[in-house]
Coordinates of C-alpha atoms and ligand atoms in Angstrom, one line a residue:
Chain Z
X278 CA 15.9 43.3 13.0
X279 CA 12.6 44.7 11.6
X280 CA 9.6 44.2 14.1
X281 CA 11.9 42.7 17.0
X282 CA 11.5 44.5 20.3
X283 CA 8.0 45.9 19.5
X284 CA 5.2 45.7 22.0
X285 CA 4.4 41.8 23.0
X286 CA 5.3 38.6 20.6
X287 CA 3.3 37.1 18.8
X288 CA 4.0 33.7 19.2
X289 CA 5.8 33.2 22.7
X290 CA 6.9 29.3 23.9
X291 CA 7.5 29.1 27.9
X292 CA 8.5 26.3 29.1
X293 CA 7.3 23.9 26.7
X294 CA 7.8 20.3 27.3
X295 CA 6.8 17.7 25.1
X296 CA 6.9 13.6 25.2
X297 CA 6.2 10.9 22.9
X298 CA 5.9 7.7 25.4
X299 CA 9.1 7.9 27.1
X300 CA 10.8 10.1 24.2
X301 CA 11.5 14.1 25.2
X302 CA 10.8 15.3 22.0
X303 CA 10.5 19.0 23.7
X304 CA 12.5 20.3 26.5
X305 CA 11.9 23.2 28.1
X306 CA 11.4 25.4 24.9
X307 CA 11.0 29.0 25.3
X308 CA 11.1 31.2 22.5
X309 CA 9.3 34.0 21.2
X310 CA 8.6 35.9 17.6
X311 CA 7.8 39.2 17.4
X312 CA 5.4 40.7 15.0
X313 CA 6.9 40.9 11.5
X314 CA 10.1 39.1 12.5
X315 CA 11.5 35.9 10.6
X316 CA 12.5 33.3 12.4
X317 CA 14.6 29.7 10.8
X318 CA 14.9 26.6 13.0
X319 CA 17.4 24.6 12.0
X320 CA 19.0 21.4 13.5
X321 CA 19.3 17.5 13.0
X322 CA 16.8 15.3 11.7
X323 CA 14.8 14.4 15.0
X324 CA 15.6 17.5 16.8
X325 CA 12.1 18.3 17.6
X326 CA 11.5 21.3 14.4
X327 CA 8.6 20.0 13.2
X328 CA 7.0 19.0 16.6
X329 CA 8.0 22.2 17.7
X330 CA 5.6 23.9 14.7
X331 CA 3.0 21.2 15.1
X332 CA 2.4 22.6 18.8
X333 CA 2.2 26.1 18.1
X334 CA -1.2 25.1 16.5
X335 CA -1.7 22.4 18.5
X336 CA -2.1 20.1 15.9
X337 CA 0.3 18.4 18.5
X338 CA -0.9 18.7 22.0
X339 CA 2.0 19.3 25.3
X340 CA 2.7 18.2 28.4
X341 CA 3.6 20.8 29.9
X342 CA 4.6 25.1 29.8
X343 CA 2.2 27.6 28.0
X344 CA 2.2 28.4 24.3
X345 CA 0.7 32.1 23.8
X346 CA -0.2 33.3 19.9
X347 CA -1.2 37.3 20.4
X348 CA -1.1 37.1 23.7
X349 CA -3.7 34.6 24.1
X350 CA -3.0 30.7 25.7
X351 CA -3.6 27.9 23.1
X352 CA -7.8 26.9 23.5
X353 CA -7.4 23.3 24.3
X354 CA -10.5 22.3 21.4
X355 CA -13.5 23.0 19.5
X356 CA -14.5 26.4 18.1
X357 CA -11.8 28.6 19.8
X358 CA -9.4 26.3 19.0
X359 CA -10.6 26.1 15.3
X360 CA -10.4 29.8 15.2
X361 CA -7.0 30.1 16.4
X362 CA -6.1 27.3 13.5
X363 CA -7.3 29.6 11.2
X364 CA -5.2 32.4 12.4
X365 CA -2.2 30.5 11.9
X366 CA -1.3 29.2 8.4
X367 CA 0.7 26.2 8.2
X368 CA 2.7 25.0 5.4
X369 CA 3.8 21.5 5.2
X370 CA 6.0 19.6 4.1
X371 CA 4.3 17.1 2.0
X372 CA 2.3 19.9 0.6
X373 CA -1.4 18.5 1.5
X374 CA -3.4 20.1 -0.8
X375 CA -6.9 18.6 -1.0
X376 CA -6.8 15.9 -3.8
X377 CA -10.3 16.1 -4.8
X378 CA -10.6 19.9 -4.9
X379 CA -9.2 21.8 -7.7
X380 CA -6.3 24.6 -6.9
X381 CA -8.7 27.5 -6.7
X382 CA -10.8 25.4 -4.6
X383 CA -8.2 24.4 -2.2
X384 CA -8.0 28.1 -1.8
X385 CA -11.6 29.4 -1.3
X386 CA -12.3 26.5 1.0
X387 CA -11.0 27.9 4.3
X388 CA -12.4 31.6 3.5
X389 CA -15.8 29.8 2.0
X390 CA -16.1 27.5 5.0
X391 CA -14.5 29.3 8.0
X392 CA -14.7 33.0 7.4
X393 CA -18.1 32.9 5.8
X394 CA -16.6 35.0 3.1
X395 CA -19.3 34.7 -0.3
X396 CA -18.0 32.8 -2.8
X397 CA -17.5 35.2 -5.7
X398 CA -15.3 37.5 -3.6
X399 CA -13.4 34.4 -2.1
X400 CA -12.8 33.5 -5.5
X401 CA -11.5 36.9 -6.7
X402 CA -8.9 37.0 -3.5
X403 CA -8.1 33.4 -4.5
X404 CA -7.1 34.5 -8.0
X405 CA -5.0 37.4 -6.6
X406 CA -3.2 35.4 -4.2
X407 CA -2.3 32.2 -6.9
X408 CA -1.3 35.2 -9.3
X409 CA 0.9 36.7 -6.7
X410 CA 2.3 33.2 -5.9
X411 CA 2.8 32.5 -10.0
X412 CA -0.1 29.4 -10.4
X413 CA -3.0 31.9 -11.2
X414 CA -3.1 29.5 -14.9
X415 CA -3.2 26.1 -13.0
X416 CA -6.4 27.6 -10.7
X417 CA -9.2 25.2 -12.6
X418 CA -6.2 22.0 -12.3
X419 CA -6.6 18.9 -9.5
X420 CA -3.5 19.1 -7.1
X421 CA -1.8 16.0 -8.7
X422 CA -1.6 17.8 -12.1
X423 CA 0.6 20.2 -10.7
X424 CA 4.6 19.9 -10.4
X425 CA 5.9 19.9 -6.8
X426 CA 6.7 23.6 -6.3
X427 CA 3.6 24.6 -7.8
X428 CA 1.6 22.7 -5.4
X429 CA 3.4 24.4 -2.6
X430 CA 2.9 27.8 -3.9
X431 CA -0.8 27.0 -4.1
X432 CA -0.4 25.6 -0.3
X433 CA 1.3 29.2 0.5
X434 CA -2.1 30.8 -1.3
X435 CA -4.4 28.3 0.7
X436 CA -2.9 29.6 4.3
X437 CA -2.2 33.3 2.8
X438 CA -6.1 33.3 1.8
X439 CA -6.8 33.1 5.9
X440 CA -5.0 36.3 6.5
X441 CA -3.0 34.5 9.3
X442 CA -1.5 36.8 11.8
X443 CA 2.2 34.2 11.5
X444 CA 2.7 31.3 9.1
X445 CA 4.2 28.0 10.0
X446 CA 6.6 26.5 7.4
X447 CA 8.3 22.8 8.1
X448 CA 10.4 22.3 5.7
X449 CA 8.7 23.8 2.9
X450 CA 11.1 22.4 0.6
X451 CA 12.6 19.7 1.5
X452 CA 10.1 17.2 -0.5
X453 CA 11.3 18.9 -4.2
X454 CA 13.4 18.7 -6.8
X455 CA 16.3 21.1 -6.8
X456 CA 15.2 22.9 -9.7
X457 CA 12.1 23.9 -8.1
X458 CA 13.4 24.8 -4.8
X459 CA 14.0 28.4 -5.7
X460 CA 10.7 29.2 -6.8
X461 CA 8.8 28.6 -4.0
X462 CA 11.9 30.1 -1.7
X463 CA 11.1 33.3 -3.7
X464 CA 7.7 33.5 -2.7
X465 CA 8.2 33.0 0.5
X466 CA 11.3 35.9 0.7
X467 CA 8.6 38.3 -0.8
X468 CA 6.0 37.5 2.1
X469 CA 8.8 38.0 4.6
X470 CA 9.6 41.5 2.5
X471 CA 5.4 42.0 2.9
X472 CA 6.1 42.0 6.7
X473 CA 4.9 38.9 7.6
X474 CA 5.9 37.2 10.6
X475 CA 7.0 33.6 9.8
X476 CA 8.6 30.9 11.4
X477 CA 10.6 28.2 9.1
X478 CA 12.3 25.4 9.6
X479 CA 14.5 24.7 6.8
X480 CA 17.8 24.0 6.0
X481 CA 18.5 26.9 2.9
X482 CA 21.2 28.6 4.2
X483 CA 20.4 31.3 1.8
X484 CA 17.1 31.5 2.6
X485 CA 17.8 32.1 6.3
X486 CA 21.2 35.2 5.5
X487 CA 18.3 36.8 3.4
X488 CA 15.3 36.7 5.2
X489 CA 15.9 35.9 8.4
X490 CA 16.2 37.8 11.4
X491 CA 17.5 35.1 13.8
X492 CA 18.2 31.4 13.4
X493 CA 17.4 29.3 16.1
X494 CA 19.3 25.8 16.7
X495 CA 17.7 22.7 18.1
X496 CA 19.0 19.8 18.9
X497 CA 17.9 16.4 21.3
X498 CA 14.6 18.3 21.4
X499 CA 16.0 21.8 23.1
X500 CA 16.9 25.2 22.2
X501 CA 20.6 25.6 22.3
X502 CA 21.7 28.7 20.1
X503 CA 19.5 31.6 18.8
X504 CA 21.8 34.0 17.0
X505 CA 22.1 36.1 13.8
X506 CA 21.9 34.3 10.9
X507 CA 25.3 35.9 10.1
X508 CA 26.6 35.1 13.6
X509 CA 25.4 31.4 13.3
X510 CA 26.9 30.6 9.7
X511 CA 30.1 32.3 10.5
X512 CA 30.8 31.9 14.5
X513 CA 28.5 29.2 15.6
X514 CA 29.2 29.2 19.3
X515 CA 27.8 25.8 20.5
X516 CA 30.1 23.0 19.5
X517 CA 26.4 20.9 18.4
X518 CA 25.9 23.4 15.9
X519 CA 29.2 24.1 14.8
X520 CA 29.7 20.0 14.4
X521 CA 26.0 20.2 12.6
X522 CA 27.0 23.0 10.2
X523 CA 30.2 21.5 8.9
X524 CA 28.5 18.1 8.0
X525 CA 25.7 20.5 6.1
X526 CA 28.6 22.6 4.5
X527 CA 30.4 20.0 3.5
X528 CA 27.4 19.4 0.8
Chain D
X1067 CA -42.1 -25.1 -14.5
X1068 CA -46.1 -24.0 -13.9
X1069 CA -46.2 -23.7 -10.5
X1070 CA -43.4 -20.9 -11.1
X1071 CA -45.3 -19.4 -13.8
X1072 CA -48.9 -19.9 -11.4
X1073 CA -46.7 -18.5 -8.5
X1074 CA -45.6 -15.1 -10.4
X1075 CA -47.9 -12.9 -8.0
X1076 CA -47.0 -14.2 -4.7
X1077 CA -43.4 -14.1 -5.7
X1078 CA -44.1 -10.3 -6.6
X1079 CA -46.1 -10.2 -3.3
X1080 CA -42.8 -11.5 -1.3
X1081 CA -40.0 -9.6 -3.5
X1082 CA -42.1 -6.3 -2.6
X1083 CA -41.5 -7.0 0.8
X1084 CA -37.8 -8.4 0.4
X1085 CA -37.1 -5.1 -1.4
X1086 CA -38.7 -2.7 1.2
X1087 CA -36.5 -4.7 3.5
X1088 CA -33.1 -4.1 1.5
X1089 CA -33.7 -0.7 0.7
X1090 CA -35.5 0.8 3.8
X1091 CA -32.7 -1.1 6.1
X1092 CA -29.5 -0.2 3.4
X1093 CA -30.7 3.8 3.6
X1094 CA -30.7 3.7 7.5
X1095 CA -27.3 1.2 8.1
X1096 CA -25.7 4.2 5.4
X1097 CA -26.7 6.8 7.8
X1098 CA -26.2 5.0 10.8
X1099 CA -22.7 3.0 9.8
X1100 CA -21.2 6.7 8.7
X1101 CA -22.4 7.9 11.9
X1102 CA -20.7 5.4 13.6
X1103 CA -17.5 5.6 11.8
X1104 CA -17.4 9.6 12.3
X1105 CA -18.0 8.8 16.3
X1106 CA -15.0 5.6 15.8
X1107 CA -12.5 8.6 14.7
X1108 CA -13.6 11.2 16.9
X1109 CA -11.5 13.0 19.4
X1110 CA -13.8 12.3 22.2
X1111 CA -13.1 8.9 23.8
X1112 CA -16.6 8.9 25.0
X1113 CA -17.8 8.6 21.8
X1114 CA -15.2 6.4 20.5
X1115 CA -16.0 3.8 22.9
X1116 CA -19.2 3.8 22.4
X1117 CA -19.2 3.2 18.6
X1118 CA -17.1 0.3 19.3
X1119 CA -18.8 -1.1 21.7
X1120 CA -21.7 -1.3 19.1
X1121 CA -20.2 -2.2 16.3
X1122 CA -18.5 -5.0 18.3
X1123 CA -22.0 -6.1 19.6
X1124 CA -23.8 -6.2 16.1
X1125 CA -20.4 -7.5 14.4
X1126 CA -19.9 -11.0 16.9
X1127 CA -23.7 -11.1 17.1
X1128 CA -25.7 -13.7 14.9
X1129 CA -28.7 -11.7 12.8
X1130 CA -31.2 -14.1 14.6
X1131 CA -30.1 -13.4 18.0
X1132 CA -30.2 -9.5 17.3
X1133 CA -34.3 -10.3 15.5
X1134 CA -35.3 -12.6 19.1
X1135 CA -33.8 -9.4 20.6
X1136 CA -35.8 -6.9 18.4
X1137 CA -39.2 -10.0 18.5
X1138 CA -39.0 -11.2 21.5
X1139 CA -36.7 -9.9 24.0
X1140 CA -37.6 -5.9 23.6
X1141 CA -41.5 -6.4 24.0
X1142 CA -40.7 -8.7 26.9
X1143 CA -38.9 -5.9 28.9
X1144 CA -42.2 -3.6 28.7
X1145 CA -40.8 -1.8 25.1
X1146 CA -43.8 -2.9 22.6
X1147 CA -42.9 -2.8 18.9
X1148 CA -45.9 -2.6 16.1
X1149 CA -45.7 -5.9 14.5
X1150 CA -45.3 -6.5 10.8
X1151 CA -41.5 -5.1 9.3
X1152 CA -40.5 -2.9 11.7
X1153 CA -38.6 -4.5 14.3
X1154 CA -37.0 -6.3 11.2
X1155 CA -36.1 -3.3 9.7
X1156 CA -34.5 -2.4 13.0
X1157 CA -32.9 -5.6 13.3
X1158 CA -31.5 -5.7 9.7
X1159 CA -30.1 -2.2 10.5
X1160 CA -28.6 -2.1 14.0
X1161 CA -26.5 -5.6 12.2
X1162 CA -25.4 -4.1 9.4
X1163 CA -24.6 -0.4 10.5
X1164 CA -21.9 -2.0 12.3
X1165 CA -20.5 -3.4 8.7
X1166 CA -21.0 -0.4 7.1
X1167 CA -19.4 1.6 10.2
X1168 CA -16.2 -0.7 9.5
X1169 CA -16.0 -0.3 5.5
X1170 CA -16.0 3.7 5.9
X1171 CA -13.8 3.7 8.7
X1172 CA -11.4 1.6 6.5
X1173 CA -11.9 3.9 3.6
X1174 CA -11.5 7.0 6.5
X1175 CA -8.0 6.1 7.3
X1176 CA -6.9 4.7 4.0
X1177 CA -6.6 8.8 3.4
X1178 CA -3.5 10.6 4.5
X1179 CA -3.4 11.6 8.2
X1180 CA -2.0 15.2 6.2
X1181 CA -5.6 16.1 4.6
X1182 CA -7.4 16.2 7.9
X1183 CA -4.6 17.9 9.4
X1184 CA -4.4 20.5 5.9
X1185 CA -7.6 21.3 6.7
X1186 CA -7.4 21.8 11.3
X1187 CA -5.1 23.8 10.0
X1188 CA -6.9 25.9 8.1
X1189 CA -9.8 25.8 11.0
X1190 CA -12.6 23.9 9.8
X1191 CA -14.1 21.9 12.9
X1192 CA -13.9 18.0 13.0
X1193 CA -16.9 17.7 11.6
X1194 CA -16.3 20.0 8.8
X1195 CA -13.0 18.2 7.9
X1196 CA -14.4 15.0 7.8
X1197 CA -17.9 16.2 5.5
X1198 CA -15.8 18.3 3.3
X1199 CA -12.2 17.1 2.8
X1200 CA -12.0 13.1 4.2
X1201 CA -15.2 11.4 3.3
X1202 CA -15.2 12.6 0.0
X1203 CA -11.7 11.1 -1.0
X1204 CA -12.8 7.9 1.4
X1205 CA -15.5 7.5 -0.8
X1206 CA -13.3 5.7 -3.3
X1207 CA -12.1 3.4 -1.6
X1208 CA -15.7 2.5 0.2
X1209 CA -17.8 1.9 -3.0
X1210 CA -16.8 -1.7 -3.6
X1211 CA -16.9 -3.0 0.5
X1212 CA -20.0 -1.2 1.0
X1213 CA -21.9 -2.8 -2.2
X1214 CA -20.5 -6.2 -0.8
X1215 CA -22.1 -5.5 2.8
X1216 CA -25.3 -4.4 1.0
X1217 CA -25.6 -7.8 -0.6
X1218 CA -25.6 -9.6 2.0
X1219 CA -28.1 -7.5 3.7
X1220 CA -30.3 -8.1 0.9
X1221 CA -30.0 -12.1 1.6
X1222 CA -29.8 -11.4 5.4
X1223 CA -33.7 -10.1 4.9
X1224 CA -34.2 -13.8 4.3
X1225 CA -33.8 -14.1 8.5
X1226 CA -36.7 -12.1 8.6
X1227 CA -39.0 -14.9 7.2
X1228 CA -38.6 -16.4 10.9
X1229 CA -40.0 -13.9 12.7
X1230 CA -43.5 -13.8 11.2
X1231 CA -42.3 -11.2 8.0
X1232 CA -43.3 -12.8 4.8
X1233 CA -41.1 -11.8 2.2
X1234 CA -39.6 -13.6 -0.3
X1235 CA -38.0 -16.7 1.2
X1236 CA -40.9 -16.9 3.6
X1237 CA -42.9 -17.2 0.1
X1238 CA -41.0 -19.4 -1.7
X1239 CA -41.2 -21.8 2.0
X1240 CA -45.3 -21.3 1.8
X1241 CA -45.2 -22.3 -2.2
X1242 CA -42.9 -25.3 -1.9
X1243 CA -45.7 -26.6 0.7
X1244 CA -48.3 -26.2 -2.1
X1245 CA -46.3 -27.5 -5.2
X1246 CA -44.1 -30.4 -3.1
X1247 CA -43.8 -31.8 -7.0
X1248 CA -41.6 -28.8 -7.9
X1249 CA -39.6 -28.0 -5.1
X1250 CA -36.4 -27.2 -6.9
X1251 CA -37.9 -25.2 -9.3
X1252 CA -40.0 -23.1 -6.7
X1253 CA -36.8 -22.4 -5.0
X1254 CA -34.9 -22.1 -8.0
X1255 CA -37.9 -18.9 -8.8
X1256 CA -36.8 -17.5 -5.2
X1257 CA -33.1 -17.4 -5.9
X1258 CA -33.6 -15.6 -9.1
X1259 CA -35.8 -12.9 -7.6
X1260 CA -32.7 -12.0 -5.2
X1261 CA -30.3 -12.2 -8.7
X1262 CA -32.9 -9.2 -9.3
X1263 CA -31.9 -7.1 -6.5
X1264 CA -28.1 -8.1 -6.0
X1265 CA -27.0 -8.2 -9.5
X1266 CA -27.9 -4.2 -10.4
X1267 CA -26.0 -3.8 -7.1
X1268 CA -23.1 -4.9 -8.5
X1269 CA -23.7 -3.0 -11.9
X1270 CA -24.1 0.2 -10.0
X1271 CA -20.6 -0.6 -8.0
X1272 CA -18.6 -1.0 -10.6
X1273 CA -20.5 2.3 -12.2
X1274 CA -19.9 4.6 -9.6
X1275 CA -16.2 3.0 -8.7
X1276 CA -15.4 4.2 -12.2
X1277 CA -16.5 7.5 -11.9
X1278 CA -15.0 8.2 -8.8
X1279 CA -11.2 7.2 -10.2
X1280 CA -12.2 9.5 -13.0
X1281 CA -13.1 12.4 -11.0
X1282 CA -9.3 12.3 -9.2
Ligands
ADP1746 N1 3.6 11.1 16.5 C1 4.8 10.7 17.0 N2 4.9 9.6 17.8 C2 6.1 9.2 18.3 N3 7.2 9.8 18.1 C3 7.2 10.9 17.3 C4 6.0 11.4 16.7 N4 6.3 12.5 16.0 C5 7.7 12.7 16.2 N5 8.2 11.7 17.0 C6 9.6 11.6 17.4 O1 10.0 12.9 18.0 C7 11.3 13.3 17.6 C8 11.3 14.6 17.0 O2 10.6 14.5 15.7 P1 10.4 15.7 14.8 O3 9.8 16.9 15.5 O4 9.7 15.2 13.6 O5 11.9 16.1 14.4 P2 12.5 16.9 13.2 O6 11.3 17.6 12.5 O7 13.4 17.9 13.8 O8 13.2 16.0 12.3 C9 11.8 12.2 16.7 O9 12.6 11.3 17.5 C10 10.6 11.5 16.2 O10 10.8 10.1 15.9
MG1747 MG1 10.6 17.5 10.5

């Protein structure tokens, strides 16, 4: 486990609770990353995996518990909480790359706008990072031109062009075709190789054996495994997850 | 037929005024309906409130009561407007702000809740996300409603000629007392002189709607 145990996490959860009207969509979450580690969530559709991102930059607010990224408690709004944002790159699953700004300027926006970064140099990282992702021809495209794994590699670019300190993923590729699955999976397998600390939920099986350090199970909204990602696929321990792993095995 | 022809300087006299109306009112209900709509999706239920509370008001409100308001009412209560256009112009805009306000907030949330959140996430402010990434794409999608609501304001001015503001239909009222023969054609003369604003509106609509699909 590269990074775990280090000094203090990076991201740490403690008793996070979370409602939607009379739904507990979080209970009692506590969980923590460490610098450089990979984490996968995986669980059921409805689980909570994608709220559970959401609040880590409070694009989704809670109810209750504290949420810490680098030691510091979530700012509750405006400019601190903007500059947290920025800290944390989110990728989603729907992609949501600006559809009237070409690929490079989906990129340069953030650094342009937020980092105060002049515009040529922005530019030149921007081209590194869509070369480094494979999309450095499509750069002077509109989103929409693009295929769907291309527009999530230039999503990965847009949040890597932040230098975010952890990167969200929610189901980064669950929206594509299969044939493109594997290219944006290999991107993201190199930034966990670059050291980056990252926290996925996704369902690749073979994403999580070789690039995970844990795998962390939800389901009904809780925590109720963290294991090994060879532990988990071979000796799930809950009977949730073993009941959820053979109806995603059997695929 | 002559008394239009006879009556070609005091139309120009009126459509001067009508179109000082229109254009000084449309520039200010643009700023002040976006306003609006930015405070109508805001996080701050303060402000929220408080843009629907006015565009409520100026929405259920007939365009004369809101001028007796501006006239009558307002100087009344100690607050003493300059006579002539103004309080017209601030009539015709507190009314149709609230329009406007409506057709960009339509346009606001006919874009995907995932662009504003795309771009919290990469920390630009609220502000910032709507200037930069939603009002942008919005724009498409405002462009027609917005011409629509700017046509009417252009024969809304007309409400004006009631409250001592002689513009064009105030005109065409003052010539139809002096030609009482050619009453229809008089008023005929007035209509065309709005055809003159309303009709490039359109033009430039369906202009700029085709160069926004274009640029996507
Ligand atoms: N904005 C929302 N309003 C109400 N209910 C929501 C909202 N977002 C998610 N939920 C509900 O919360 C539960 C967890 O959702 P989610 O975190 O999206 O699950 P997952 O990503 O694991 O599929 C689901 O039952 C979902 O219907
Ligand atoms: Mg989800």
């Amino acid at each position: 486990m590269p990074g775990a145990g280090t000094g203090a996490p990076l991201v740490e959860l403690r008793g996070v609770n979370k409602h939607f009207g009379s739904l507990h969509a979080l209970r009692d979450i506590d969980l923590s990353v460490e610098a450089g580690e990979v984490v996968v969530i995986i669980g059921p559709s409805g689980s909570g995996k994608s709220t559970l991102c959401r609040t880590i930059n409070r694009l989704e607010t809670i109810d209750e518990g504290t949420i810490l990224v680098d030691g510091r408690p979530l700012p509750a709004e405006g400019r601190a909480l903007a500059r947290l944002r920025s800290d944390v790159g989110m990728v989603f699953q729907s992609f949501n790359l600006f559809a009237h700004r070409t690929v490079l300027d989906n990129v340069t926006l953030g650094p342009i706008k937020v980092r105060r970064v002049r515009p040529g140099e922005a530019r030149d990282e921007a081209m590194a990072l869509l070369e480094r992702v494979g999309v450095a021809d499509q750069a002077g495209k509109m989103p929409a031109q693009l295929s769907g794994g291309q527009q999530q590699r230039v999503a990965i670019a847009r949040a890597l062009a932040m230098h975010p300190k952890v990167m969200l993923f929610d189901e980064p590729t669950s929206a594509l075709d299969p044939e493109m699955i594997n290219e944006v999976l290999d991107v993201m397998v190199g930034l966990a190789r670059d050291g980056m600390t990252m926290l996925v939920v996704t369902h690749e099986m073979g994403f999580a054996r070789k690039a995970a350090d844990r795998v962390v199970f939800m389901s009904d909204g809780a925590v109720v495994e963290e294991a090994t990602p060879e532990e988990f696929f071979t000796a799930a321990r809950s009977d949730r997850a073993r009941d959820f792993l053979s109806k995603v095995l059997a695929h | 037929m002559d008394a239009v022809l006879e009556s070609i300087p005091a139309y120009l006299t009126g459509f001067r005024v009508t179109l000082y109306l229109t254009v000084v009112s449309g520039a200010l209900s643009l700023v002040l309906g976006t306003v609006l709509a930015a405070f109508r999706v805001s996080p701050l239920r303060s402000l929220r409130t408080i843009a629907a509370a006015l565009v409520e008001a100026g929405r259920n409100t007939p365009l004369t009561l809101v001028f007796v308001f501006f006239v009558f009412i307002l100087p009344g209560m100690g607050i003493v407007l300059p006579l002539g256009t103004l309080p017209a112009v601030i009539a015709l805009t507190v009314y149709t702000s609230a329009f406007v306000c409506e057709a960009v907030r339509s346009g606001i949330n006919a874009v995907g809740v995932g662009q504003a959140e795309a771009a919290r996430a990469i920390g630009l402010g609220t502000v910032s996300t709507l200037w930069l990434v939603v009002l942008p794409q919005a724009l498409r999608s405002v462009v027609p409603p917005l011409i629509n609501v700017l046509i009417a304001l252009t024969k809304n001015t007309s409400v004006a000629a009631g409250f001592a503001v002689v513009e064009l239909t105030a005109t065409g009222r003052g010539l139809a007392r002096d030609y009482p023969a050619d009453v229809v054609a008089v008023l005929l003369g007035v209509a065309l002189f709005y055809l003159l604003i309303t009709i490039p509106a359109g033009a430039v609509a369906g202009w700029v709607e085709r160069r926004v699909v274009f640029t996507r």
